[in-house]
Each structure stands twice: as C-alpha cells, then as structure tokens.
C-alpha cells in the first residue's frame, strides 16, 4: 500500500480499495474518507463486505488494490462484533477494561458507568451477557481516549428502545471525546440520527452522503426496495423534526417504535 | 542433606517458578501440544550436543529455538492449522534426532534420562544456567506481559490497539523453548508439558485474575517440586515422575473447590 497525499486532516482515507479473498471479490473500488469527529455509518445487505471494509480501515486486512491512509499515531478504539474469551482465562471486568490502557481503578469505574455497565469490578467477564460485554468493550476502547471509535454492529441484539439509547450514548461520547465514529449498522434502514455520513455498501459503494439524501438515492431504493426505503425516510423525517426543534441532534426512543 | 539434593531442589524450584506464568499462557492459548512438539525436538539437540562436544542443555535450547522460529514463520506464511504444523514439526524433528543418533557413531545416550529426566544428576554449572535462564525469562515476560495478555484475549483487537503481535508472539515461543530445554533435564521429554500445564490448570480454579493465576501456578509448581523430591527419596522412585505425580494430585484435590469458584 502506498500513501497518497490525503485530504486535509482526514483520519482515514480509502481510495479505490479492492479486496479479493480466495478469488472472491469482497470489495470493489471503495473510496471513502473519515474526518475528525465525524460519525460515519456503514449499511448494506449481508455479505456486502461491511466488516471486511472495517478491517481494511483498521489495517487488519491488506487491500488487494488501492491506497489506505491512516493518520500516523492515531489512537483507535475498536469494538469487534464478537469476541470469545476462553474459560481457562480468569479475567475480571476491571482487568479486561484496563488492559489496553494505563487507567486507574477509579477511571475504569467511571468509564464503566459512562457506558451504562453496572456490574462489580471483580465480576468475571465470562459471566457477562452479550450486551454487557459489548459495553465493556466500548469502555475499554474509551479508556484509550481514542481519536476514532470503530464499532462493528454495536447494536445487534438490542430492541428498538435499547438501540435508540445506544445511539444516543454514541452521539454523546462523540461530543465528550471529540472522536470520530465509524460503525456498521446491523439494520439496513435504521440509521442513527446523528450520523453525518451514510455509506451504503454492496461490494462497491452504492451511494454515500448525508442520511436525508441517501434515502432518495435511486441505487439505494433499488438495493433495499421501496418499502424498506420508506422506513428509512420516515425515520429521518423524525430526525429532521428534532433537529430543528431544539437545534441539537437528539435521538428519541419513541420515534423508533412506530418507524 | 547431600549437596546433590540441594542442586536438584534449587533447579527444580527455579524451573517451577518460570513454568507457572509460561504454563498459564500455554493453557490460555491452547498450546499444550506446542510444549510436546518442542520436547520431541530435544533428542536432536542432545545428539548434536554430544556429537559436537558442546553443552547439551545449550544444544537443546538452540534446537528448540530453531523449531519455535520455524513454527512461527510457518504459522504466518502457510494457511495450515497450528496443530497440524506442530504434528509435522514434532515428529519430523524426532525422526531427524533418531537418524542423527544412528549416524554419529559413538554417541552414547542415556535413553531413560532423556525420557524421564535426571534431576539428581544436575551439576552446579547447570543450576547456574537454570538460574540465569529463569531470571531472563521472568524479566522478559514481565516486559511483554501486557501486550501478550492483549494478544491472548484477541489478536485483532491487540493489533488495533497498537501491539506488535508477531514480535511479541515470537519472544513468547522463545521463552517456552528455553523453559522446555531446561525442564527436559529435570523431568524428561515425556513429562515436560505436564510440569508446565498442570500447575497452571490447578491455579485456574483458584484465581480470578491473570496475575493471581500466574503466581498461584508458580507456587503450586514449587510445592510439587519439594514434595516430589521428598516422595522420591522416601519411596526411592524416579524424581521427575514423582514431582509430576504431586502436581496431578494437587490438581485433583483442588478440582472440586475450583469448580465451585468457577461457578460463583
């Protein structure tokens, strides 16, 4: 991978990225940029290459073609889709959370509180539920004071209300830590309200842009169908409403349940 | 107490001390077979050491290092599973050792000592070597503790968190190679892995954090060394197997208590 002159201040810049794994085309000519403090949401059907794209961004997978730029020395907080902790490893919540940073017990406690995880510090991680473990991963990532948070389907397994709360949390974390957020949405037509940029992926980038414009894009409509696309639009109607009402981007749980 | 007993005790305690933390990582990373593979290759080291007239323990360390290097390189280069690679390398090096043994005329090998160890014949220079190695291993392990723990939890996550995964893993397997080379002298090829993993497995049920597990594993190993030495003197049986037997008994004794703790 060679490095080209990146867009000014870009944290991550992908240019014409293609990825082939065992002869199968996973990604094709993907170009996208993540700017500081920007929230980017990746959507797309199963097998569209969303997780692979995240891995290319993070340097976990080498691209077959194209250039990847990552800001040198950038601190990344990563929350993978799933993680298996072997039973043979005794790990408490506190040890796991503080493993990637030099945080004090108090800082760890604060961080757990911040992500809404209320379990004892000495509880073993193997006994956490899927959702709790996800929050623990998030706390671990935040303790590194990241410039960019990369979340792979963080809201999976949450109900509508839970998902809305989670998105609200992410938006507030962005405000507090001034970090960019890149996340894969598990839901095709439900995108977090505070998203600045939606990238709709299906091996190639179908379309990208502000959430409002995406829902009107012909390629998006073709990919997800008119019916689903409407839900997306409905959701963003609500989002616009809130945006103008109080001048801030607020994610209201009520909006999701009838979306 | 006779001097040879002091030497055996010292060497045994040192090896048990470093086997604790390394054994814990072997269990966490599911690499029990790796220890076996390395000890299989020791025969080649012993034969080469005798044939070339160099210190046998050093020769064994060299061969173990080489095997560990080849394994790590193959792991990252080929798509083969680690257990298949280990099987190939372990038996390949064992066969090579046996062939070399036949080729070098006049290499007299105490097969029994090779298989079951001969801790009572340890000389002071070897105790010194074990001491230096133990210090080195523990210092290096202390330095790579945090990144190694991150890698053990998840390699991708560790990579993103800025850990040099390959370098750290390479250092780790070299540490195990050093441990195997000296452990063979004590308990022999067949029981080396047991000395590494049984104390760590016993410690699992008694600990809640990685640090606890490592310290408890070392302590259990050291108790086993003392008790095993006593047992072998009392019953007049081979020392290495007696030590391993004690670790297994301790494991069984703590099993019910450990299970209870795991559930809590």
Short mmCIF file of C-alpha atoms in Angstrom, two decimals:
data_model
loop_
_atom_site.label_atom_id
_atom_site.label_comp_id
_atom_site.label_asym_id
_atom_site.label_seq_id
_atom_site.Cartn_x
_atom_site.Cartn_y
_atom_site.Cartn_z
CA UNK A 1 0.00 0.00 0.00
CA UNK A 2 1.42 3.35 -0.97
CA UNK A 3 0.36 6.52 0.71
CA UNK A 4 -1.07 9.32 -1.35
CA UNK A 5 -1.47 12.88 -0.22
CA UNK A 6 -4.55 12.62 1.97
CA UNK A 7 -7.38 15.05 2.24
CA UNK A 8 -6.52 17.62 4.84
CA UNK A 9 -6.98 16.32 8.39
CA UNK A 10 -8.57 13.07 7.29
CA UNK A 11 -8.25 10.34 9.94
CA UNK A 12 -8.76 7.58 7.44
CA UNK A 13 -8.87 7.81 3.70
CA UNK A 14 -9.54 4.90 1.38
CA UNK A 15 -9.01 5.29 -2.31
CA UNK A 16 -10.17 2.75 -4.88
CA UNK A 17 -9.91 -0.10 -2.43
CA UNK A 18 -10.48 -3.56 -3.82
CA UNK A 19 -10.28 -6.72 -1.79
CA UNK A 20 -10.23 -10.28 -3.03
CA UNK A 21 -10.23 -13.22 -0.67
CA UNK A 22 -9.72 -16.68 -2.16
CA UNK A 23 -10.74 -15.50 -5.60
CA UNK A 24 -13.92 -13.87 -4.34
CA UNK A 25 -14.41 -10.18 -4.83
CA UNK A 26 -15.29 -8.75 -1.41
CA UNK A 27 -14.76 -5.05 -2.07
CA UNK A 28 -14.54 -3.17 -5.32
CA UNK A 29 -13.26 0.38 -5.88
CA UNK A 30 -14.29 1.69 -2.49
CA UNK A 31 -13.41 5.31 -1.89
CA UNK A 32 -14.33 6.99 1.36
CA UNK A 33 -13.00 9.36 3.98
CA UNK A 34 -13.42 9.65 7.72
CA UNK A 35 -12.90 13.15 9.07
CA UNK A 36 -12.27 14.06 12.72
CA UNK A 37 -15.38 13.97 14.90
CA UNK A 38 -17.47 12.69 12.02
CA UNK A 39 -19.97 9.88 12.50
CA UNK A 40 -19.96 7.51 9.55
CA UNK A 41 -22.47 4.67 9.32
CA UNK A 42 -21.93 1.71 7.02
CA UNK A 43 -25.05 -0.04 5.82
CA UNK A 44 -25.57 -2.81 3.30
CA UNK A 45 -27.01 -6.30 2.94
CA UNK A 46 -25.41 -9.43 4.42
CA UNK A 47 -22.16 -10.26 2.67
CA UNK A 48 -21.80 -6.72 1.35
CA UNK A 49 -18.29 -6.52 2.80
CA UNK A 50 -19.01 -4.17 5.71
CA UNK A 51 -16.86 -5.96 8.27
CA UNK A 52 -14.12 -6.51 5.68
CA UNK A 53 -14.13 -2.80 4.93
CA UNK A 54 -13.69 -2.03 8.64
CA UNK A 55 -10.79 -4.47 8.76
CA UNK A 56 -9.12 -2.82 5.79
CA UNK A 57 -9.57 0.55 7.50
CA UNK A 58 -8.01 -0.80 10.68
CA UNK A 59 -5.14 -2.45 8.84
CA UNK A 60 -6.26 -5.94 9.85
CA UNK A 61 -6.70 -6.97 6.21
CA UNK A 62 -4.39 -5.80 3.44
CA UNK A 63 -6.24 -4.38 0.44
CA UNK A 64 -5.62 -6.13 -2.89
CA UNK A 65 -5.69 -2.82 -4.72
CA UNK A 66 -5.93 0.85 -3.84
CA UNK A 67 -4.44 3.05 -1.15
CA UNK A 68 -5.22 3.21 2.54
CA UNK A 69 -4.23 6.23 4.54
CA UNK A 70 -4.41 6.24 8.31
CA UNK A 71 -3.30 9.25 10.26
CA UNK A 72 0.05 8.27 11.78
CA UNK A 73 -0.10 7.65 15.51
CA UNK A 74 -3.88 7.75 15.55
CA UNK A 75 -5.40 6.16 18.66
CA UNK A 76 -8.16 3.74 17.67
CA UNK A 77 -10.86 2.27 19.86
CA UNK A 78 -12.24 -0.90 18.31
CA UNK A 79 -15.35 -2.82 19.32
CA UNK A 80 -15.46 -6.03 17.28
CA UNK A 81 -18.68 -7.83 16.50
CA UNK A 82 -17.92 -10.69 18.84
CA UNK A 83 -15.05 -11.87 20.94
CA UNK A 84 -14.55 -15.24 22.55
CA UNK A 85 -12.82 -15.25 25.92
CA UNK A 86 -11.62 -18.75 26.79
CA UNK A 87 -12.99 -20.15 30.06
CA UNK A 88 -9.45 -21.04 31.05
CA UNK A 89 -8.57 -17.37 31.40
CA UNK A 90 -9.52 -15.74 34.68
CA UNK A 91 -10.46 -12.19 33.74
CA UNK A 92 -12.38 -9.66 35.77
CA UNK A 93 -14.29 -6.74 34.33
CA UNK A 94 -11.67 -4.32 35.70
CA UNK A 95 -8.69 -6.22 34.28
CA UNK A 96 -10.32 -6.55 30.88
CA UNK A 97 -11.37 -2.90 30.68
CA UNK A 98 -7.97 -1.58 31.74
CA UNK A 99 -5.89 -3.99 29.69
CA UNK A 100 -5.21 -1.67 26.76
CA UNK A 101 -4.56 1.49 28.75
CA UNK A 102 -2.88 2.59 31.94
CA UNK A 103 -6.10 3.56 33.67
CA UNK A 104 -6.61 3.69 37.44
CA UNK A 105 -9.39 1.71 39.10
CA UNK A 106 -11.37 4.93 39.54
CA UNK A 107 -11.05 5.84 35.85
CA UNK A 108 -12.16 2.34 34.92
CA UNK A 109 -15.14 2.64 37.25
CA UNK A 110 -16.08 5.99 35.70
CA UNK A 111 -15.75 4.58 32.21
CA UNK A 112 -18.00 1.61 33.00
CA UNK A 113 -20.54 3.99 34.47
CA UNK A 114 -20.34 6.13 31.35
CA UNK A 115 -21.25 3.25 29.04
CA UNK A 116 -24.02 2.16 31.37
CA UNK A 117 -22.45 -1.05 32.61
CA UNK A 118 -23.33 -1.55 36.25
CA UNK A 119 -21.58 -4.73 37.33
CA UNK A 120 -18.97 -5.22 40.07
CA UNK A 121 -15.39 -4.56 39.00
CA UNK A 122 -14.32 -8.03 40.10
CA UNK A 123 -17.03 -9.91 38.23
CA UNK A 124 -15.65 -12.38 35.71
CA UNK A 125 -16.12 -11.36 32.07
CA UNK A 126 -17.32 -14.84 31.10
CA UNK A 127 -20.46 -14.29 33.16
CA UNK A 128 -21.48 -11.12 31.31
CA UNK A 129 -24.34 -11.17 28.82
CA UNK A 130 -23.69 -10.32 25.17
CA UNK A 131 -24.94 -6.77 25.59
CA UNK A 132 -22.97 -6.21 28.78
CA UNK A 133 -19.80 -7.49 27.14
CA UNK A 134 -20.35 -5.14 24.21
CA UNK A 135 -20.47 -2.23 26.64
CA UNK A 136 -17.35 -3.50 28.36
CA UNK A 137 -15.55 -3.49 25.01
CA UNK A 138 -16.74 0.05 24.47
CA UNK A 139 -15.44 1.10 27.90
CA UNK A 140 -12.09 -0.50 27.13
CA UNK A 141 -11.94 1.39 23.84
CA UNK A 142 -12.86 4.72 25.51
CA UNK A 143 -10.19 4.30 28.18
CA UNK A 144 -7.65 4.63 25.40
CA UNK A 145 -9.02 8.14 24.71
CA UNK A 146 -9.46 7.28 21.04
CA UNK A 147 -9.48 9.72 18.14
CA UNK A 148 -11.69 7.30 16.32
CA UNK A 149 -14.14 4.68 17.54
CA UNK A 150 -14.78 1.76 15.22
CA UNK A 151 -17.89 -0.24 16.10
CA UNK A 152 -18.92 -3.39 14.26
CA UNK A 153 -22.67 -3.88 14.63
CA UNK A 154 -22.72 -2.50 18.16
CA UNK A 155 -26.49 -2.51 18.42
CA UNK A 156 -27.09 -6.11 17.45
CA UNK A 157 -29.44 -7.91 19.75
CA UNK A 158 -30.90 -4.71 21.13
CA UNK A 159 -34.57 -3.88 20.82
CA UNK A 160 -35.70 -0.59 19.33
CA UNK A 161 -35.59 1.27 22.63
CA UNK A 162 -32.22 -0.21 23.52
CA UNK A 163 -30.87 0.67 20.13
CA UNK A 164 -32.05 4.25 20.38
CA UNK A 165 -30.46 4.60 23.81
CA UNK A 166 -27.26 3.12 22.49
CA UNK A 167 -27.15 5.56 19.57
CA UNK A 168 -27.79 8.38 21.98
CA UNK A 169 -24.82 7.18 24.02
CA UNK A 170 -22.58 7.08 20.95
CA UNK A 171 -23.61 10.60 19.97
CA UNK A 172 -22.85 11.88 23.47
CA UNK A 173 -19.50 10.08 23.50
CA UNK A 174 -18.59 11.81 20.28
CA UNK A 175 -19.35 15.15 21.94
CA UNK A 176 -17.33 14.33 25.04
CA UNK A 177 -14.30 12.67 23.50
CA UNK A 178 -14.27 14.62 20.25
CA UNK A 179 -13.69 11.38 18.42
CA UNK A 180 -14.84 10.22 15.03
CA UNK A 181 -17.14 7.20 14.92
CA UNK A 182 -17.30 4.58 12.20
CA UNK A 183 -19.94 1.96 12.72
CA UNK A 184 -21.65 -0.81 10.91
CA UNK A 185 -25.37 -0.73 11.37
CA UNK A 186 -26.98 -4.12 11.66
CA UNK A 187 -30.19 -2.62 10.46
CA UNK A 188 -30.43 -1.64 6.81
CA UNK A 189 -32.99 1.05 7.14
CA UNK A 190 -32.48 2.30 10.66
CA UNK A 191 -29.55 4.63 10.82
CA UNK A 192 -28.53 6.60 13.82
CA UNK A 193 -29.89 10.13 13.78
CA UNK A 194 -26.60 11.87 14.50
CA UNK A 195 -24.90 10.27 11.51
CA UNK A 196 -23.03 12.72 9.31
CA UNK A 197 -22.28 10.32 6.50
CA UNK A 198 -24.00 7.15 5.43
CA UNK A 199 -22.09 4.76 3.21
CA UNK A 200 -24.27 2.24 1.51
CA UNK A 201 -22.14 -0.74 0.59
CA UNK A 202 -22.76 -3.72 -1.64
CA UNK A 203 -19.25 -4.84 -2.58
CA UNK A 204 -18.93 -1.40 -4.17
CA UNK A 205 -20.20 1.85 -2.69
CA UNK A 206 -23.77 2.23 -3.97
CA UNK A 207 -24.04 5.72 -2.66
CA UNK A 208 -22.82 7.86 0.16
CA UNK A 209 -23.87 11.14 1.62
CA UNK A 210 -25.99 12.72 4.31
CA UNK A 211 -28.74 10.44 5.62
CA UNK A 212 -31.51 12.52 4.02
CA UNK A 213 -30.02 12.33 0.57
CA UNK A 214 -29.26 8.62 0.80
CA UNK A 215 -32.89 7.71 1.27
CA UNK A 216 -33.69 9.37 -2.04
CA UNK A 217 -30.89 7.75 -3.99
CA UNK A 218 -32.10 5.50 -6.82
CA UNK A 219 -29.41 2.90 -6.18
CA UNK A 220 -30.35 2.76 -2.53
CA UNK A 221 -34.00 2.34 -3.41
CA UNK A 222 -33.15 -0.40 -5.84
CA UNK A 223 -30.98 -2.24 -3.32
CA UNK A 224 -33.32 -2.15 -0.39
CA UNK A 225 -36.65 -1.85 -2.12
CA UNK A 226 -39.23 0.89 -1.90
CA UNK A 227 -40.93 -0.42 1.20
CA UNK A 228 -37.84 -0.56 3.31
CA UNK A 229 -36.55 2.70 1.94
CA UNK A 230 -39.70 4.38 3.14
CA UNK A 231 -38.98 3.36 6.70
CA UNK A 232 -35.61 4.91 6.41
CA UNK A 233 -37.20 8.09 5.14
CA UNK A 234 -39.83 8.07 7.89
CA UNK A 235 -37.14 7.73 10.47
CA UNK A 236 -35.28 10.69 9.10
CA UNK A 237 -38.33 12.80 8.95
CA UNK A 238 -38.46 12.44 12.71
CA UNK A 239 -34.80 13.20 12.94
CA UNK A 240 -35.23 16.44 10.97
CA UNK A 241 -38.05 17.47 13.18
CA UNK A 242 -35.97 17.13 16.30
CA UNK A 243 -33.04 18.77 14.71
CA UNK A 244 -34.95 21.96 14.02
CA UNK A 245 -36.91 21.90 17.26
CA UNK A 246 -34.07 22.28 19.70
CA UNK A 247 -31.13 22.87 17.42
CA UNK A 248 -29.47 19.66 18.60
CA UNK A 249 -29.45 16.18 17.30
CA UNK A 250 -31.49 14.19 19.77
CA UNK A 251 -32.38 10.56 19.44
CA UNK A 252 -35.80 9.97 20.89
CA UNK A 253 -36.70 6.35 21.68
CA UNK A 254 -40.37 6.96 20.95
CA UNK A 255 -39.63 7.60 17.29
CA UNK A 256 -38.31 4.15 16.62
CA UNK A 257 -41.18 2.09 17.84
CA UNK A 258 -43.57 3.27 15.19
CA UNK A 259 -40.98 3.62 12.43
CA UNK B 1 21.27 -33.00 53.27
CA UNK B 2 23.57 -34.06 50.46
CA UNK B 3 24.78 -31.46 48.04
CA UNK B 4 23.18 -33.15 45.01
CA UNK B 5 19.81 -32.76 46.72
CA UNK B 6 20.33 -29.02 47.14
CA UNK B 7 21.23 -28.74 43.47
CA UNK B 8 18.16 -30.71 42.45
CA UNK B 9 15.93 -28.67 44.78
CA UNK B 10 17.27 -25.34 43.53
CA UNK B 11 17.00 -26.28 39.86
CA UNK B 12 13.51 -27.68 40.38
CA UNK B 13 12.26 -24.61 42.23
CA UNK B 14 13.64 -22.28 39.54
CA UNK B 15 12.05 -24.25 36.72
CA UNK B 16 8.72 -24.43 38.56
CA UNK B 17 8.87 -20.67 39.12
CA UNK B 18 9.14 -19.88 35.42
CA UNK B 19 6.83 -22.71 34.39
CA UNK B 20 3.96 -21.02 36.28
CA UNK B 21 3.45 -17.96 34.08
CA UNK B 22 4.52 -19.65 30.82
CA UNK B 23 2.26 -22.59 31.54
CA UNK B 24 -0.66 -20.24 32.17
CA UNK B 25 -0.19 -18.69 28.74
CA UNK B 26 0.11 -22.17 27.20
CA UNK B 27 -3.28 -23.04 28.69
CA UNK B 28 -4.93 -19.75 27.71
CA UNK B 29 -3.63 -20.02 24.16
CA UNK B 30 -4.41 -23.75 23.91
CA UNK B 31 -0.84 -24.59 23.05
CA UNK B 32 -0.29 -27.64 25.24
CA UNK B 33 0.78 -29.57 22.18
CA UNK B 34 3.44 -26.95 21.47
CA UNK B 35 5.37 -27.95 24.58
CA UNK B 36 5.19 -31.56 23.44
CA UNK B 37 6.47 -30.68 19.98
CA UNK B 38 9.40 -28.78 21.43
CA UNK B 39 10.35 -31.62 23.77
CA UNK B 40 10.25 -34.07 20.86
CA UNK B 41 12.86 -31.98 19.12
CA UNK B 42 15.11 -32.15 22.19
CA UNK B 43 16.52 -35.52 21.19
CA UNK B 44 18.08 -33.87 18.15
CA UNK B 45 19.63 -31.27 20.45
CA UNK B 46 21.01 -33.91 22.81
CA UNK B 47 22.53 -35.94 19.97
CA UNK B 48 24.05 -32.86 18.35
CA UNK B 49 25.36 -31.66 21.68
CA UNK B 50 27.15 -34.93 22.37
CA UNK B 51 28.41 -35.32 18.80
CA UNK B 52 29.74 -31.77 18.56
CA UNK B 53 31.01 -31.74 22.10
CA UNK B 54 29.04 -28.72 23.31
CA UNK B 55 26.92 -28.28 26.42
CA UNK B 56 23.87 -30.45 25.95
CA UNK B 57 21.40 -28.05 27.55
CA UNK B 58 22.64 -25.25 25.29
CA UNK B 59 22.34 -27.51 22.25
CA UNK B 60 18.79 -28.40 23.23
CA UNK B 61 17.92 -24.73 23.69
CA UNK B 62 19.30 -23.98 20.22
CA UNK B 63 17.27 -26.73 18.58
CA UNK B 64 14.11 -25.68 20.47
CA UNK B 65 14.67 -22.06 19.42
CA UNK B 66 15.06 -23.14 15.83
CA UNK B 67 11.90 -25.22 15.91
CA UNK B 68 9.96 -22.40 17.55
CA UNK B 69 11.17 -19.97 14.87
CA UNK B 70 10.20 -22.33 12.06
CA UNK B 71 6.81 -22.84 13.64
CA UNK B 72 6.07 -19.12 13.95
CA UNK B 73 7.24 -18.45 10.39
CA UNK B 74 5.14 -21.30 9.02
CA UNK B 75 2.16 -20.19 11.05
CA UNK B 76 2.21 -16.74 9.47
CA UNK B 77 3.19 -17.93 5.97
CA UNK B 78 1.12 -21.05 5.35
CA UNK B 79 -2.57 -21.43 5.84
CA UNK B 80 -2.12 -24.64 7.80
CA UNK B 81 -3.63 -25.05 11.24
CA UNK B 82 -1.24 -24.79 14.13
CA UNK B 83 -1.88 -28.32 15.40
CA UNK B 84 -1.10 -29.85 12.00
CA UNK B 85 2.10 -27.83 11.75
CA UNK B 86 3.11 -28.91 15.25
CA UNK B 87 2.49 -32.56 14.45
CA UNK B 88 4.67 -32.33 11.35
CA UNK B 89 7.48 -30.46 13.06
CA UNK B 90 7.42 -32.53 16.26
CA UNK B 91 7.70 -35.87 14.58
CA UNK B 92 9.95 -34.57 11.83
CA UNK B 93 12.47 -33.36 14.38
CA UNK B 94 12.13 -36.53 16.46
CA UNK B 95 12.83 -38.66 13.37
CA UNK B 96 15.76 -36.44 12.48
CA UNK B 97 17.10 -36.82 16.02
CA UNK B 98 16.84 -40.61 15.84
CA UNK B 99 18.53 -40.73 12.44
CA UNK B 100 21.29 -38.40 13.67
CA UNK B 101 21.76 -40.66 16.69
CA UNK B 102 22.41 -43.56 14.31
CA UNK B 103 24.69 -41.51 12.08
CA UNK B 104 27.06 -40.25 14.75
CA UNK B 105 28.89 -43.36 15.88
CA UNK B 106 29.82 -43.37 19.50
CA UNK B 107 27.07 -41.08 20.74
CA UNK B 108 26.07 -42.82 23.93
CA UNK B 109 22.69 -41.75 25.06
CA UNK B 110 21.03 -42.45 28.35
CA UNK B 111 17.58 -43.03 26.90
CA UNK B 112 16.00 -43.40 30.30
CA UNK B 113 17.29 -40.00 31.44
CA UNK B 114 16.10 -38.50 28.17
CA UNK B 115 12.60 -39.86 28.57
CA UNK B 116 12.12 -39.34 32.30
CA UNK B 117 14.73 -36.79 33.33
CA UNK B 118 17.54 -37.00 35.80
CA UNK B 119 17.24 -34.11 38.20
CA UNK B 120 19.52 -35.71 40.79
CA UNK B 121 22.50 -35.60 38.42
CA UNK B 122 22.28 -31.83 37.91
CA UNK B 123 25.67 -30.17 38.43
CA UNK B 124 26.33 -26.66 39.76
CA UNK B 125 27.07 -25.18 36.33
CA UNK B 126 23.63 -26.36 35.20
CA UNK B 127 21.98 -24.89 38.27
CA UNK B 128 23.67 -21.61 37.40
CA UNK B 129 22.43 -21.87 33.81
CA UNK B 130 18.88 -22.54 35.03
CA UNK B 131 19.17 -19.58 37.40
CA UNK B 132 20.30 -17.21 34.64
CA UNK B 133 17.60 -18.50 32.28
CA UNK B 134 14.90 -18.16 34.93
CA UNK B 135 15.89 -14.56 35.63
CA UNK B 136 15.97 -13.76 31.91
CA UNK B 137 12.65 -15.45 31.22
CA UNK B 138 10.88 -13.75 34.12
CA UNK B 139 12.27 -10.29 33.28
CA UNK B 140 11.37 -10.60 29.60
CA UNK B 141 7.94 -11.97 30.45
CA UNK B 142 7.36 -9.05 32.80
CA UNK B 143 8.22 -6.67 29.96
CA UNK B 144 5.85 -8.29 27.43
CA UNK B 145 3.16 -9.19 29.96
CA UNK B 146 0.62 -6.55 28.98
CA UNK B 147 0.86 -6.93 25.17
CA UNK B 148 0.96 -10.72 25.44
CA UNK B 149 -2.19 -10.64 27.53
CA UNK B 150 -3.88 -8.41 24.94
CA UNK B 151 -2.88 -10.80 22.14
CA UNK B 152 -4.12 -13.78 24.13
CA UNK B 153 -7.53 -12.18 24.56
CA UNK B 154 -7.81 -11.31 20.86
CA UNK B 155 -5.17 -10.82 18.18
CA UNK B 156 -7.20 -8.43 16.05
CA UNK B 157 -8.10 -6.23 18.97
CA UNK B 158 -4.47 -6.21 20.12
CA UNK B 159 -3.30 -5.24 16.62
CA UNK B 160 -5.70 -2.31 16.53
CA UNK B 161 -4.54 -1.32 19.99
CA UNK B 162 -1.03 -0.98 18.62
CA UNK B 163 0.56 -4.22 19.87
CA UNK B 164 3.37 -5.72 17.80
CA UNK B 165 1.68 -9.12 17.57
CA UNK B 166 4.27 -11.15 15.64
CA UNK B 167 7.25 -9.85 17.59
CA UNK B 168 5.58 -10.46 20.94
CA UNK B 169 4.48 -13.99 19.99
CA UNK B 170 7.96 -14.79 18.75
CA UNK B 171 9.53 -13.72 22.05
CA UNK B 172 6.91 -15.77 23.88
CA UNK B 173 7.66 -19.01 21.98
CA UNK B 174 11.38 -18.48 22.51
CA UNK B 175 10.73 -18.23 26.25
CA UNK B 176 8.86 -21.53 26.12
CA UNK B 177 11.71 -23.08 24.16
CA UNK B 178 14.12 -22.04 26.92
CA UNK B 179 11.83 -23.49 29.56
CA UNK B 180 11.39 -26.79 27.71
CA UNK B 181 15.12 -27.18 27.23
CA UNK B 182 15.82 -26.98 30.96
CA UNK B 183 12.69 -28.83 32.04
CA UNK B 184 13.73 -31.85 29.98
CA UNK B 185 16.85 -32.22 32.10
CA UNK B 186 14.64 -32.39 35.17
CA UNK B 187 11.59 -34.43 34.26
CA UNK B 188 12.35 -35.77 30.78
CA UNK B 189 10.71 -35.47 27.40
CA UNK B 190 7.51 -37.27 28.31
CA UNK B 191 6.63 -35.19 31.36
CA UNK B 192 7.87 -31.71 30.45
CA UNK B 193 4.50 -30.48 29.25
CA UNK B 194 2.87 -31.75 32.43
CA UNK B 195 5.22 -29.69 34.58
CA UNK B 196 4.18 -26.61 32.60
CA UNK B 197 0.44 -27.02 32.37
CA UNK B 198 -0.74 -28.98 35.40
CA UNK B 199 0.18 -26.30 38.00
CA UNK B 200 -1.39 -23.63 35.77
CA UNK B 201 -4.54 -25.70 35.30
CA UNK B 202 -4.72 -26.19 39.05
CA UNK B 203 -4.31 -22.46 39.61
CA UNK B 204 -7.18 -21.63 37.25
CA UNK B 205 -9.83 -22.75 39.68
CA UNK B 206 -8.23 -20.76 42.50
CA UNK B 207 -7.83 -17.40 40.79
CA UNK B 208 -9.89 -14.54 39.43
CA UNK B 209 -7.24 -12.55 37.56
CA UNK B 210 -4.33 -13.47 35.27
CA UNK B 211 -1.76 -12.26 37.81
CA UNK B 212 -3.28 -14.41 40.55
CA UNK B 213 -3.28 -17.45 38.30
CA UNK B 214 0.36 -17.00 37.36
CA UNK B 215 1.55 -16.54 40.94
CA UNK B 216 -0.51 -19.46 42.25
CA UNK B 217 0.72 -21.67 39.40
CA UNK B 218 4.32 -20.91 40.31
CA UNK B 219 3.68 -21.63 43.97
CA UNK B 220 1.91 -24.92 43.23
CA UNK B 221 4.78 -25.93 40.95
CA UNK B 222 7.32 -25.16 43.67
CA UNK B 223 5.38 -27.09 46.30
CA UNK B 224 5.23 -30.02 43.88
CA UNK B 225 8.98 -29.90 43.35
CA UNK B 226 9.67 -30.04 47.10
CA UNK B 227 7.04 -32.71 47.75
CA UNK B 228 8.08 -34.73 44.70
CA UNK B 229 11.72 -34.69 45.74
CA UNK B 230 10.76 -35.84 49.24
CA UNK B 231 8.49 -38.52 47.86
CA UNK B 232 11.16 -39.86 45.53
CA UNK B 233 13.70 -40.07 48.38
CA UNK B 234 11.21 -41.70 50.72
CA UNK B 235 9.93 -44.28 48.22
CA UNK B 236 13.18 -44.49 46.26
CA UNK B 237 11.49 -43.79 42.93
CA UNK B 238 12.38 -41.54 39.97
CA UNK B 239 12.23 -37.87 40.98
CA UNK B 240 10.76 -36.26 37.84
CA UNK B 241 7.71 -38.52 37.67
CA UNK B 242 7.21 -38.10 41.44
CA UNK B 243 7.06 -34.30 41.01
CA UNK B 244 4.57 -34.55 38.15
CA UNK B 245 2.50 -37.00 40.17
CA UNK B 246 2.30 -34.50 43.02
CA UNK B 247 1.10 -31.75 40.64
CA UNK B 248 -1.61 -34.06 39.35
CA UNK B 249 -2.69 -34.99 42.89
CA UNK B 250 -2.86 -31.29 43.79
CA UNK B 251 -4.91 -30.69 40.68
CA UNK B 252 -7.40 -33.40 41.66
CA UNK B 253 -7.57 -32.14 45.23
CA UNK B 254 -8.40 -28.59 44.17
CA UNK B 255 -10.75 -29.65 41.41
CA UNK B 256 -13.93 -29.63 43.43
CA UNK B 257 -13.03 -26.38 45.16
CA UNK B 258 -12.02 -24.86 41.83
CA UNK B 259 -15.25 -25.82 40.13
CA UNK B 260 -17.12 -24.24 42.97
CA UNK B 261 -15.20 -20.98 42.48
CA UNK B 262 -15.70 -21.02 38.70
CA UNK B 263 -19.44 -21.12 39.15
CA UNK B 264 -19.53 -18.21 41.59
#
